[in-house]
CSV table of N, CA and C in Angstrom, one decimal:
chain,number,residue,atom,x,y,z
W,291,THR,N,-48.2,-28.4,-19.0
W,291,THR,CA,-48.3,-27.8,-20.3
W,291,THR,C,-48.0,-26.3,-20.2
W,292,THR,N,-47.1,-25.8,-21.0
W,292,THR,CA,-46.7,-24.4,-21.1
W,292,THR,C,-47.7,-23.7,-21.9
W,293,ILE,N,-48.2,-22.6,-21.4
W,293,ILE,CA,-49.2,-21.7,-22.2
W,293,ILE,C,-48.4,-20.5,-22.7
W,294,THR,N,-48.4,-20.4,-24.0
W,294,THR,CA,-47.7,-19.2,-24.6
W,294,THR,C,-48.7,-18.1,-24.7
W,295,ILE,N,-48.2,-16.9,-24.9
W,295,ILE,CA,-49.0,-15.7,-25.1
W,295,ILE,C,-49.9,-15.9,-26.3
W,296,ASP,N,-49.4,-16.5,-27.4
W,296,ASP,CA,-50.2,-16.7,-28.6
W,296,ASP,C,-51.4,-17.7,-28.3
W,297,MET,N,-51.1,-18.7,-27.5
W,297,MET,CA,-52.2,-19.7,-27.1
W,297,MET,C,-53.2,-19.0,-26.3
W,298,LEU,N,-52.8,-18.1,-25.3
W,298,LEU,CA,-53.7,-17.4,-24.5
W,298,LEU,C,-54.6,-16.4,-25.3
W,299,PHE,N,-53.9,-15.7,-26.2
W,299,PHE,CA,-54.6,-14.7,-27.0
W,299,PHE,C,-55.6,-15.5,-27.9
W,300,SER,N,-55.3,-16.6,-28.5
W,300,SER,CA,-56.2,-17.4,-29.3
W,300,SER,C,-57.4,-17.9,-28.5
W,301,GLN,N,-57.2,-18.3,-27.2
W,301,GLN,CA,-58.3,-18.7,-26.4
W,301,GLN,C,-59.2,-17.6,-26.1
W,302,ILE,N,-58.7,-16.4,-25.8
W,302,ILE,CA,-59.5,-15.2,-25.5
W,302,ILE,C,-60.3,-14.8,-26.8
W,303,VAL,N,-59.6,-14.8,-27.9
W,303,VAL,CA,-60.3,-14.4,-29.2
W,303,VAL,C,-61.4,-15.4,-29.4
W,304,LEU,N,-61.2,-16.7,-29.3
W,304,LEU,CA,-62.2,-17.7,-29.6
W,304,LEU,C,-63.3,-17.6,-28.6
W,305,PHE,N,-63.0,-17.3,-27.3
W,305,PHE,CA,-64.1,-17.2,-26.3
W,305,PHE,C,-65.0,-16.0,-26.7
W,306,ILE,N,-64.4,-14.8,-27.0
W,306,ILE,CA,-65.2,-13.6,-27.4
W,306,ILE,C,-66.0,-13.9,-28.6
W,307,ALA,N,-65.4,-14.5,-29.6
W,307,ALA,CA,-66.1,-14.8,-30.9
W,307,ALA,C,-67.3,-15.7,-30.6
W,308,CYS,N,-67.1,-16.7,-29.9
W,308,CYS,CA,-68.2,-17.7,-29.6
W,308,CYS,C,-69.2,-17.0,-28.7
W,309,PHE,N,-68.7,-16.3,-27.7
W,309,PHE,CA,-69.7,-15.7,-26.8
W,309,PHE,C,-70.5,-14.6,-27.5
W,310,ALA,N,-69.9,-13.8,-28.3
W,310,ALA,CA,-70.6,-12.8,-29.0
W,310,ALA,C,-71.6,-13.3,-30.0
W,311,LEU,N,-71.2,-14.3,-30.7
W,311,LEU,CA,-72.1,-14.8,-31.8
W,311,LEU,C,-73.0,-15.9,-31.3
W,312,LEU,N,-72.7,-16.6,-30.2
W,312,LEU,CA,-73.6,-17.7,-29.9
W,312,LEU,C,-74.2,-17.6,-28.5
W,313,TYR,N,-73.6,-17.0,-27.5
W,313,TYR,CA,-74.1,-17.0,-26.2
W,313,TYR,C,-75.0,-15.8,-25.8
W,314,ILE,N,-74.6,-14.6,-26.1
W,314,ILE,CA,-75.3,-13.5,-25.6
W,314,ILE,C,-76.4,-12.8,-26.4
W,315,PRO,N,-76.6,-13.2,-27.7
W,315,PRO,CA,-77.5,-12.4,-28.5
W,315,PRO,C,-78.9,-12.2,-28.0
W,316,LEU,N,-79.5,-13.1,-27.2
W,316,LEU,CA,-80.9,-12.9,-26.8
W,316,LEU,C,-81.0,-12.8,-25.3
W,317,THR,N,-80.0,-12.6,-24.5
W,317,THR,CA,-80.1,-12.7,-23.1
W,317,THR,C,-80.6,-11.4,-22.4
W,318,SER,N,-80.1,-10.3,-22.9
W,318,SER,CA,-80.5,-9.0,-22.3
W,318,SER,C,-80.2,-7.9,-23.2
W,319,ALA,N,-81.1,-6.9,-23.2
W,319,ALA,CA,-80.9,-5.7,-24.1
W,319,ALA,C,-79.7,-5.0,-23.6
W,320,LYS,N,-79.3,-5.1,-22.4
W,320,LYS,CA,-78.1,-4.4,-21.9
W,320,LYS,C,-76.8,-5.1,-22.3
W,321,VAL,N,-76.9,-6.3,-22.7
W,321,VAL,CA,-75.7,-7.1,-23.1
W,321,VAL,C,-75.4,-7.1,-24.6
W,322,TRP,N,-76.4,-7.0,-25.4
W,322,TRP,CA,-76.1,-7.2,-26.8
W,322,TRP,C,-77.1,-6.3,-27.6
W,323,SER,N,-76.8,-6.1,-28.9
W,323,SER,CA,-77.7,-5.6,-29.9
W,323,SER,C,-77.3,-6.2,-31.2
W,324,ASN,N,-78.3,-6.3,-32.1
W,324,ASN,CA,-78.1,-6.9,-33.4
W,324,ASN,C,-77.7,-5.7,-34.3
W,325,CYS,N,-76.5,-5.8,-34.9
W,325,CYS,CA,-76.0,-4.8,-35.8
W,325,CYS,C,-76.1,-5.3,-37.3
W,326,GLY,N,-76.8,-6.5,-37.4
W,326,GLY,CA,-76.9,-7.1,-38.7
W,326,GLY,C,-78.1,-6.5,-39.5
W,327,GLY,N,-78.4,-7.1,-40.6
W,327,GLY,CA,-79.5,-6.7,-41.4
W,327,GLY,C,-80.4,-7.8,-41.8
W,328,PRO,N,-81.4,-7.5,-42.6
W,328,PRO,CA,-82.4,-8.5,-42.9
W,328,PRO,C,-81.9,-9.7,-43.8
W,329,ASN,N,-80.7,-9.4,-44.4
W,329,ASN,CA,-80.1,-10.4,-45.3
W,329,ASN,C,-79.1,-11.4,-44.6
W,330,ASP,N,-79.0,-11.2,-43.2
W,330,ASP,CA,-78.1,-12.1,-42.5
W,330,ASP,C,-78.5,-13.5,-42.7
W,331,THR,N,-77.6,-14.5,-42.8
W,331,THR,CA,-78.0,-15.8,-43.1
W,331,THR,C,-78.2,-16.7,-41.9
W,332,PHE,N,-78.0,-16.2,-40.7
W,332,PHE,CA,-78.3,-16.9,-39.5
W,332,PHE,C,-79.3,-16.1,-38.6
W,333,LYS,N,-80.4,-16.7,-38.3
W,333,LYS,CA,-81.5,-16.1,-37.5
W,333,LYS,C,-81.6,-16.8,-36.2
W,334,LEU,N,-81.2,-16.2,-35.1
W,334,LEU,CA,-81.4,-16.8,-33.8
W,334,LEU,C,-82.8,-16.8,-33.3
W,335,THR,N,-83.2,-17.9,-32.7
W,335,THR,CA,-84.5,-18.0,-32.1
W,335,THR,C,-84.5,-18.1,-30.6
W,336,ASP,N,-83.4,-18.7,-30.0
W,336,ASP,CA,-83.3,-18.8,-28.6
W,336,ASP,C,-81.9,-19.0,-28.1
W,337,VAL,N,-81.5,-18.3,-27.0
W,337,VAL,CA,-80.2,-18.4,-26.5
W,337,VAL,C,-80.3,-18.4,-25.0
W,338,SER,N,-79.6,-19.2,-24.3
W,338,SER,CA,-79.5,-19.2,-22.8
W,338,SER,C,-78.2,-19.6,-22.4
W,339,TYR,N,-77.7,-19.1,-21.2
W,339,TYR,CA,-76.5,-19.6,-20.6
W,339,TYR,C,-76.6,-19.4,-19.1
W,340,SER,N,-75.8,-20.2,-18.4
W,340,SER,CA,-75.7,-20.1,-17.0
W,340,SER,C,-74.4,-20.5,-16.5
W,341,PRO,N,-73.9,-20.0,-15.4
W,341,PRO,CA,-74.5,-18.9,-14.7
W,341,PRO,C,-74.4,-17.6,-15.5
W,342,THR,N,-75.2,-16.6,-15.1
W,342,THR,CA,-75.2,-15.3,-15.9
W,342,THR,C,-74.1,-14.4,-15.5
W,343,LYS,N,-73.4,-14.7,-14.3
W,343,LYS,CA,-72.2,-14.0,-13.9
W,343,LYS,C,-71.0,-14.7,-14.5
W,344,ILE,N,-70.3,-14.1,-15.4
W,344,ILE,CA,-69.1,-14.8,-16.0
W,344,ILE,C,-67.9,-14.6,-15.1
W,345,ILE,N,-67.3,-15.8,-14.7
W,345,ILE,CA,-66.2,-15.7,-13.7
W,345,ILE,C,-65.0,-16.5,-14.3
W,346,LYS,N,-63.9,-15.8,-14.3
W,346,LYS,CA,-62.6,-16.4,-14.8
W,346,LYS,C,-62.4,-17.8,-14.2
W,347,GLY,N,-62.0,-18.7,-15.0
W,347,GLY,CA,-61.7,-20.1,-14.6
W,347,GLY,C,-62.9,-21.0,-14.4
W,348,GLU,N,-64.1,-20.5,-14.5
W,348,GLU,CA,-65.3,-21.3,-14.3
W,348,GLU,C,-65.9,-21.6,-15.6
W,349,THR,N,-66.9,-22.5,-15.6
W,349,THR,CA,-67.5,-23.0,-16.9
W,349,THR,C,-68.9,-22.5,-17.0
W,350,ILE,N,-69.2,-22.1,-18.2
W,350,ILE,CA,-70.6,-21.7,-18.5
W,350,ILE,C,-71.3,-22.8,-19.3
W,351,THR,N,-72.5,-23.0,-19.1
W,351,THR,CA,-73.3,-23.9,-19.9
W,351,THR,C,-74.2,-23.1,-20.8
W,352,TYR,N,-74.3,-23.5,-22.1
W,352,TYR,CA,-75.1,-22.7,-23.0
W,352,TYR,C,-76.0,-23.6,-23.9
W,353,SER,N,-77.0,-22.9,-24.4
W,353,SER,CA,-78.0,-23.6,-25.3
W,353,SER,C,-78.3,-22.5,-26.4
W,354,VAL,N,-78.2,-22.9,-27.7
W,354,VAL,CA,-78.4,-21.9,-28.8
W,354,VAL,C,-79.3,-22.6,-29.8
W,355,SER,N,-80.3,-21.9,-30.3
W,355,SER,CA,-81.2,-22.4,-31.3
W,355,SER,C,-81.3,-21.3,-32.4
W,356,GLY,N,-81.3,-21.7,-33.6
W,356,GLY,CA,-81.5,-20.7,-34.7
W,356,GLY,C,-81.7,-21.4,-36.0
W,357,THR,N,-81.8,-20.6,-37.1
W,357,THR,CA,-82.0,-21.2,-38.4
W,357,THR,C,-80.9,-20.6,-39.3
W,358,LEU,N,-80.1,-21.5,-39.9
W,358,LEU,CA,-79.1,-21.1,-40.9
W,358,LEU,C,-79.8,-21.2,-42.3
W,359,ILE,N,-79.8,-20.1,-43.0
W,359,ILE,CA,-80.4,-20.0,-44.3
W,359,ILE,C,-79.5,-20.5,-45.5
W,360,LYS,N,-78.2,-20.3,-45.3
W,360,LYS,CA,-77.2,-20.6,-46.3
W,360,LYS,C,-76.1,-21.4,-45.7
W,361,PRO,N,-75.4,-22.3,-46.3
W,361,PRO,CA,-74.4,-23.1,-45.7
W,361,PRO,C,-73.2,-22.2,-45.3
W,362,VAL,N,-72.6,-22.6,-44.2
W,362,VAL,CA,-71.3,-21.9,-43.8
W,362,VAL,C,-70.2,-22.9,-44.3
W,363,THR,N,-69.3,-22.4,-45.1
W,363,THR,CA,-68.2,-23.2,-45.7
W,363,THR,C,-66.9,-22.6,-45.2
W,364,THR,N,-65.9,-23.4,-45.6
W,364,THR,CA,-64.5,-23.0,-45.3
W,364,THR,C,-64.3,-21.6,-45.9
W,365,GLY,N,-63.6,-20.8,-45.2
W,365,GLY,CA,-63.4,-19.4,-45.6
W,365,GLY,C,-64.2,-18.4,-44.8
W,366,ALA,N,-65.2,-18.9,-44.1
W,366,ALA,CA,-66.0,-18.1,-43.2
W,366,ALA,C,-65.1,-17.5,-42.1
W,367,PHE,N,-65.4,-16.3,-41.6
W,367,PHE,CA,-64.5,-15.7,-40.6
W,367,PHE,C,-65.4,-14.8,-39.7
W,368,VAL,N,-64.8,-14.4,-38.6
W,368,VAL,CA,-65.4,-13.5,-37.7
W,368,VAL,C,-64.4,-12.3,-37.5
W,369,VAL,N,-64.9,-11.1,-37.6
W,369,VAL,CA,-64.1,-9.9,-37.3
W,369,VAL,C,-64.5,-9.3,-36.0
W,370,LEU,N,-63.6,-9.2,-35.1
W,370,LEU,CA,-63.8,-8.7,-33.7
W,370,LEU,C,-63.2,-7.4,-33.4
W,371,ASN,N,-63.9,-6.6,-32.8
W,371,ASN,CA,-63.4,-5.3,-32.2
W,371,ASN,C,-63.7,-5.3,-30.8
W,372,VAL,N,-62.7,-5.2,-29.9
W,372,VAL,CA,-63.0,-5.4,-28.4
W,372,VAL,C,-62.2,-4.4,-27.7
W,373,ALA,N,-62.8,-3.8,-26.7
W,373,ALA,CA,-62.1,-2.9,-25.7
W,373,ALA,C,-62.5,-3.5,-24.3
W,374,ILE,N,-61.5,-3.5,-23.4
W,374,ILE,CA,-61.7,-3.9,-22.0
W,374,ILE,C,-61.5,-2.7,-21.1
W,375,ASP,N,-62.5,-2.4,-20.4
W,375,ASP,CA,-62.5,-1.2,-19.5
W,375,ASP,C,-62.1,0.0,-20.3
W,376,GLY,N,-62.6,0.1,-21.5
W,376,GLY,CA,-62.4,1.3,-22.3
W,376,GLY,C,-61.0,1.4,-23.1
W,377,HIS,N,-60.2,0.3,-22.8
W,377,HIS,CA,-58.9,0.3,-23.5
W,377,HIS,C,-58.9,-0.7,-24.6
W,378,PRO,N,-58.5,-0.3,-25.8
W,378,PRO,CA,-58.6,-1.3,-27.0
W,378,PRO,C,-57.8,-2.5,-26.7
W,379,PHE,N,-58.4,-3.7,-26.9
W,379,PHE,CA,-57.8,-5.0,-26.7
W,379,PHE,C,-57.3,-5.5,-28.0
W,380,PHE,N,-58.2,-5.5,-29.0
W,380,PHE,CA,-57.8,-5.7,-30.4
W,380,PHE,C,-58.9,-5.1,-31.3
W,381,LYS,N,-58.4,-4.7,-32.5
W,381,LYS,CA,-59.3,-4.1,-33.5
W,381,LYS,C,-59.2,-4.8,-34.8
W,382,ALA,N,-60.3,-5.1,-35.3
W,382,ALA,CA,-60.4,-5.8,-36.6
W,382,ALA,C,-59.6,-7.1,-36.6
W,383,LYS,N,-59.7,-7.9,-35.5
W,383,LYS,CA,-59.1,-9.2,-35.4
W,383,LYS,C,-59.9,-10.2,-36.1
W,384,LYS,N,-59.3,-10.8,-37.1
W,384,LYS,CA,-60.0,-11.8,-38.0
W,384,LYS,C,-59.7,-13.2,-37.5
W,385,GLU,N,-60.8,-14.0,-37.2
W,385,GLU,CA,-60.6,-15.3,-36.7
W,385,GLU,C,-61.4,-16.3,-37.6
W,386,ASP,N,-60.8,-17.4,-37.9
W,386,ASP,CA,-61.5,-18.4,-38.8
W,386,ASP,C,-62.7,-19.0,-38.0
W,387,LEU,N,-63.9,-18.8,-38.6
W,387,LEU,CA,-65.1,-19.3,-37.9
W,387,LEU,C,-65.1,-20.8,-37.9
W,388,CYS,N,-64.5,-21.5,-38.8
W,388,CYS,CA,-64.5,-22.9,-38.9
W,388,CYS,C,-63.6,-23.5,-37.8
W,389,ASN,N,-62.8,-22.7,-37.0
W,389,ASN,CA,-62.1,-23.2,-35.9
W,389,ASN,C,-63.1,-23.5,-34.7
W,390,SER,N,-64.2,-22.8,-34.7
W,390,SER,CA,-65.2,-23.0,-33.6
W,390,SER,C,-66.4,-23.8,-34.0
W,391,ILE,N,-66.7,-24.0,-35.3
W,391,ILE,CA,-67.7,-24.9,-35.8
W,391,ILE,C,-67.2,-25.8,-36.8
W,392,LYS,N,-67.8,-26.9,-37.0
W,392,LYS,CA,-67.4,-27.8,-38.1
W,392,LYS,C,-67.9,-27.4,-39.4
W,393,CYS,N,-67.1,-27.0,-40.3
W,393,CYS,CA,-67.5,-26.6,-41.7
W,393,CYS,C,-67.3,-27.8,-42.6
W,394,PRO,N,-68.2,-27.9,-43.6
W,394,PRO,CA,-69.3,-27.1,-43.9
W,394,PRO,C,-70.5,-27.3,-42.9
W,395,LEU,N,-71.2,-26.3,-42.7
W,395,LEU,CA,-72.4,-26.4,-41.8
W,395,LEU,C,-73.6,-26.2,-42.7
W,396,ALA,N,-74.5,-27.2,-42.8
W,396,ALA,CA,-75.6,-27.1,-43.8
W,396,ALA,C,-76.7,-26.2,-43.3
W,397,PRO,N,-77.5,-25.7,-44.2
W,397,PRO,CA,-78.7,-24.9,-43.8
W,397,PRO,C,-79.6,-25.7,-43.0
W,398,GLY,N,-80.4,-25.0,-42.2
W,398,GLY,CA,-81.4,-25.7,-41.4
W,398,GLY,C,-81.4,-25.2,-40.0
W,399,VAL,N,-82.2,-25.9,-39.1
W,399,VAL,CA,-82.3,-25.5,-37.7
W,399,VAL,C,-81.1,-26.0,-37.0
W,400,GLU,N,-80.5,-25.2,-36.2
W,400,GLU,CA,-79.3,-25.5,-35.4
W,400,GLU,C,-79.7,-25.4,-33.9
W,401,ASP,N,-79.5,-26.5,-33.2
W,401,ASP,CA,-79.7,-26.6,-31.8
W,401,ASP,C,-78.4,-27.1,-31.2
W,402,ARG,N,-77.7,-26.2,-30.5
W,402,ARG,CA,-76.4,-26.5,-29.9
W,402,ARG,C,-76.5,-26.3,-28.4
W,403,LYS,N,-75.9,-27.3,-27.7
W,403,LYS,CA,-75.8,-27.2,-26.2
W,403,LYS,C,-74.4,-27.6,-25.9
W,404,GLY,N,-73.8,-27.0,-24.8
W,404,GLY,CA,-72.5,-27.4,-24.5
W,404,GLY,C,-72.0,-26.5,-23.3
W,405,THR,N,-70.7,-26.7,-23.0
W,405,THR,CA,-70.1,-25.9,-22.0
W,405,THR,C,-68.8,-25.2,-22.5
W,406,PHE,N,-68.4,-24.2,-21.9
W,406,PHE,CA,-67.2,-23.5,-22.3
W,406,PHE,C,-66.5,-23.0,-21.0
W,407,LYS,N,-65.2,-23.3,-20.9
W,407,LYS,CA,-64.5,-22.9,-19.7
W,407,LYS,C,-63.9,-21.5,-20.0
W,408,ILE,N,-64.2,-20.5,-19.1
W,408,ILE,CA,-63.6,-19.2,-19.3
W,408,ILE,C,-62.1,-19.3,-18.9
W,409,PRO,N,-61.2,-18.9,-19.8
W,409,PRO,CA,-59.8,-19.0,-19.5
W,409,PRO,C,-59.4,-18.3,-18.2
W,410,ASP,N,-58.6,-19.0,-17.4
W,410,ASP,CA,-58.1,-18.5,-16.1
W,410,ASP,C,-57.4,-17.1,-16.3
W,411,LEU,N,-56.7,-17.0,-17.3
W,411,LEU,CA,-55.9,-15.8,-17.6
W,411,LEU,C,-56.6,-14.7,-18.3
W,412,MET,N,-57.9,-14.9,-18.6
W,412,MET,CA,-58.6,-13.9,-19.3
W,412,MET,C,-58.8,-12.6,-18.4
W,413,PRO,N,-58.4,-11.5,-18.9
W,413,PRO,CA,-58.5,-10.3,-18.1
W,413,PRO,C,-60.0,-10.0,-17.6
W,414,ALA,N,-60.1,-9.7,-16.3
W,414,ALA,CA,-61.4,-9.3,-15.7
W,414,ALA,C,-61.7,-7.9,-16.2
W,415,GLY,N,-63.0,-7.6,-16.3
W,415,GLY,CA,-63.3,-6.2,-16.7
W,415,GLY,C,-64.6,-6.2,-17.6
W,416,THR,N,-64.9,-5.0,-18.1
W,416,THR,CA,-66.0,-4.9,-19.0
W,416,THR,C,-65.6,-4.9,-20.4
W,417,TYR,N,-66.2,-5.8,-21.2
W,417,TYR,CA,-65.8,-6.1,-22.6
W,417,TYR,C,-66.9,-5.4,-23.4
W,418,ILE,N,-66.5,-4.5,-24.3
W,418,ILE,CA,-67.4,-3.8,-25.2
W,418,ILE,C,-66.9,-4.0,-26.6
W,419,GLY,N,-67.7,-4.3,-27.5
W,419,GLY,CA,-67.2,-4.4,-28.9
W,419,GLY,C,-68.3,-4.9,-29.8
W,420,ASN,N,-67.8,-5.5,-31.0
W,420,ASN,CA,-68.7,-6.0,-31.9
W,420,ASN,C,-68.1,-7.2,-32.6
W,421,ALA,N,-68.9,-8.1,-33.1
W,421,ALA,CA,-68.4,-9.3,-33.9
W,421,ALA,C,-69.3,-9.4,-35.1
W,422,THR,N,-68.7,-9.6,-36.3
W,422,THR,CA,-69.4,-9.7,-37.5
W,422,THR,C,-68.8,-11.0,-38.2
W,423,ALA,N,-69.8,-11.9,-38.5
W,423,ALA,CA,-69.4,-13.2,-39.1
W,423,ALA,C,-69.7,-13.0,-40.6
W,424,ILE,N,-68.7,-13.4,-41.4
W,424,ILE,CA,-68.8,-13.3,-42.9
W,424,ILE,C,-68.6,-14.7,-43.5
W,425,ASP,N,-69.4,-15.1,-44.5
W,425,ASP,CA,-69.2,-16.5,-45.1
W,425,ASP,C,-68.1,-16.4,-46.1
W,426,GLY,N,-67.7,-17.5,-46.7
W,426,GLY,CA,-66.7,-17.6,-47.7
W,426,GLY,C,-66.9,-16.9,-48.9
W,427,ASP,N,-68.2,-16.5,-49.2
W,427,ASP,CA,-68.6,-15.8,-50.4
W,427,ASP,C,-68.7,-14.3,-50.1
W,428,GLY,N,-68.4,-13.9,-48.9
W,428,GLY,CA,-68.5,-12.5,-48.5
W,428,GLY,C,-69.8,-12.0,-48.0
W,429,ALA,N,-70.8,-12.9,-47.9
W,429,ALA,CA,-72.1,-12.5,-47.3
W,429,ALA,C,-72.1,-12.5,-45.8
W,430,GLN,N,-72.8,-11.6,-45.2
W,430,GLN,CA,-72.8,-11.5,-43.8
W,430,GLN,C,-73.7,-12.6,-43.2
W,431,ILE,N,-73.1,-13.3,-42.2
W,431,ILE,CA,-73.9,-14.4,-41.5
W,431,ILE,C,-74.6,-13.8,-40.4
W,432,ALA,N,-74.0,-12.9,-39.6
W,432,ALA,CA,-74.6,-12.3,-38.4
W,432,ALA,C,-73.7,-11.2,-37.9
W,433,CYS,N,-74.2,-10.3,-37.1
W,433,CYS,CA,-73.5,-9.2,-36.5
W,433,CYS,C,-74.1,-8.8,-35.2
W,434,PHE,N,-73.2,-8.7,-34.1
W,434,PHE,CA,-73.7,-8.3,-32.8
W,434,PHE,C,-72.7,-7.3,-32.2
W,435,THR,N,-73.3,-6.4,-31.5
W,435,THR,CA,-72.5,-5.6,-30.5
W,435,THR,C,-72.7,-6.2,-29.2
W,436,PHE,N,-71.7,-6.1,-28.3
W,436,PHE,CA,-71.8,-6.7,-27.0
W,436,PHE,C,-71.2,-5.8,-25.9
W,437,ASP,N,-71.7,-6.0,-24.7
W,437,ASP,CA,-71.2,-5.3,-23.5
W,437,ASP,C,-71.4,-6.3,-22.3
W,438,PHE,N,-70.4,-7.0,-21.9
W,438,PHE,CA,-70.5,-7.9,-20.8
W,438,PHE,C,-69.3,-7.8,-19.8
W,439,GLU,N,-69.5,-8.4,-18.6
W,439,GLU,CA,-68.4,-8.3,-17.7
W,439,GLU,C,-67.8,-9.7,-17.4
W,440,VAL,N,-66.5,-9.8,-17.2
W,440,VAL,CA,-65.9,-11.0,-16.7
W,440,VAL,C,-65.3,-10.6,-15.3
W,441,HIS,N,-65.7,-11.5,-14.4
W,441,HIS,CA,-65.3,-11.2,-13.0
W,441,HIS,C,-64.2,-12.1,-12.5
W,442,HIS,N,-63.5,-11.6,-11.5
W,442,HIS,CA,-62.4,-12.4,-10.8
W,442,HIS,C,-63.2,-13.5,-10.0
W,443,LYS,N,-62.5,-14.6,-9.8
W,443,LYS,CA,-63.0,-15.7,-9.0
W,443,LYS,C,-62.6,-15.4,-7.5
W,444,PHE,N,-63.6,-15.2,-6.7
W,444,PHE,CA,-63.3,-14.9,-5.3
W,444,PHE,C,-64.0,-15.9,-4.4
């Protein structure tokens, strides 16, 4: 299978969006901070992933629990701002949230477990940025700033 630049970019954007909103929010004060407010419609209660060292080409296993107060419907999106090693990678990149979750997503307790393969071609380095999820009505679902490293496989 031939991988195009657009396919690679989409994989990287999807990884960062998922990682920022689902995997890192409760793991370490050095990795994330909540930039959301009291009216956010998704409240995280527990997040874990392993291994904690993110390595290109390897798979991480994750578990996420939280409570969704309002349904997530078609039209929801994530806005990402990311720099790698201090160099802008993308700014205000808008990604359809329903590409990574099945919409509509009903309110209630969410417990998700799974795996995610880190793309082989994802640039190694320190990723710093923020991700804000907005629902189809314009209300904020969640917001996180993040700072994590992706390592070469050695």
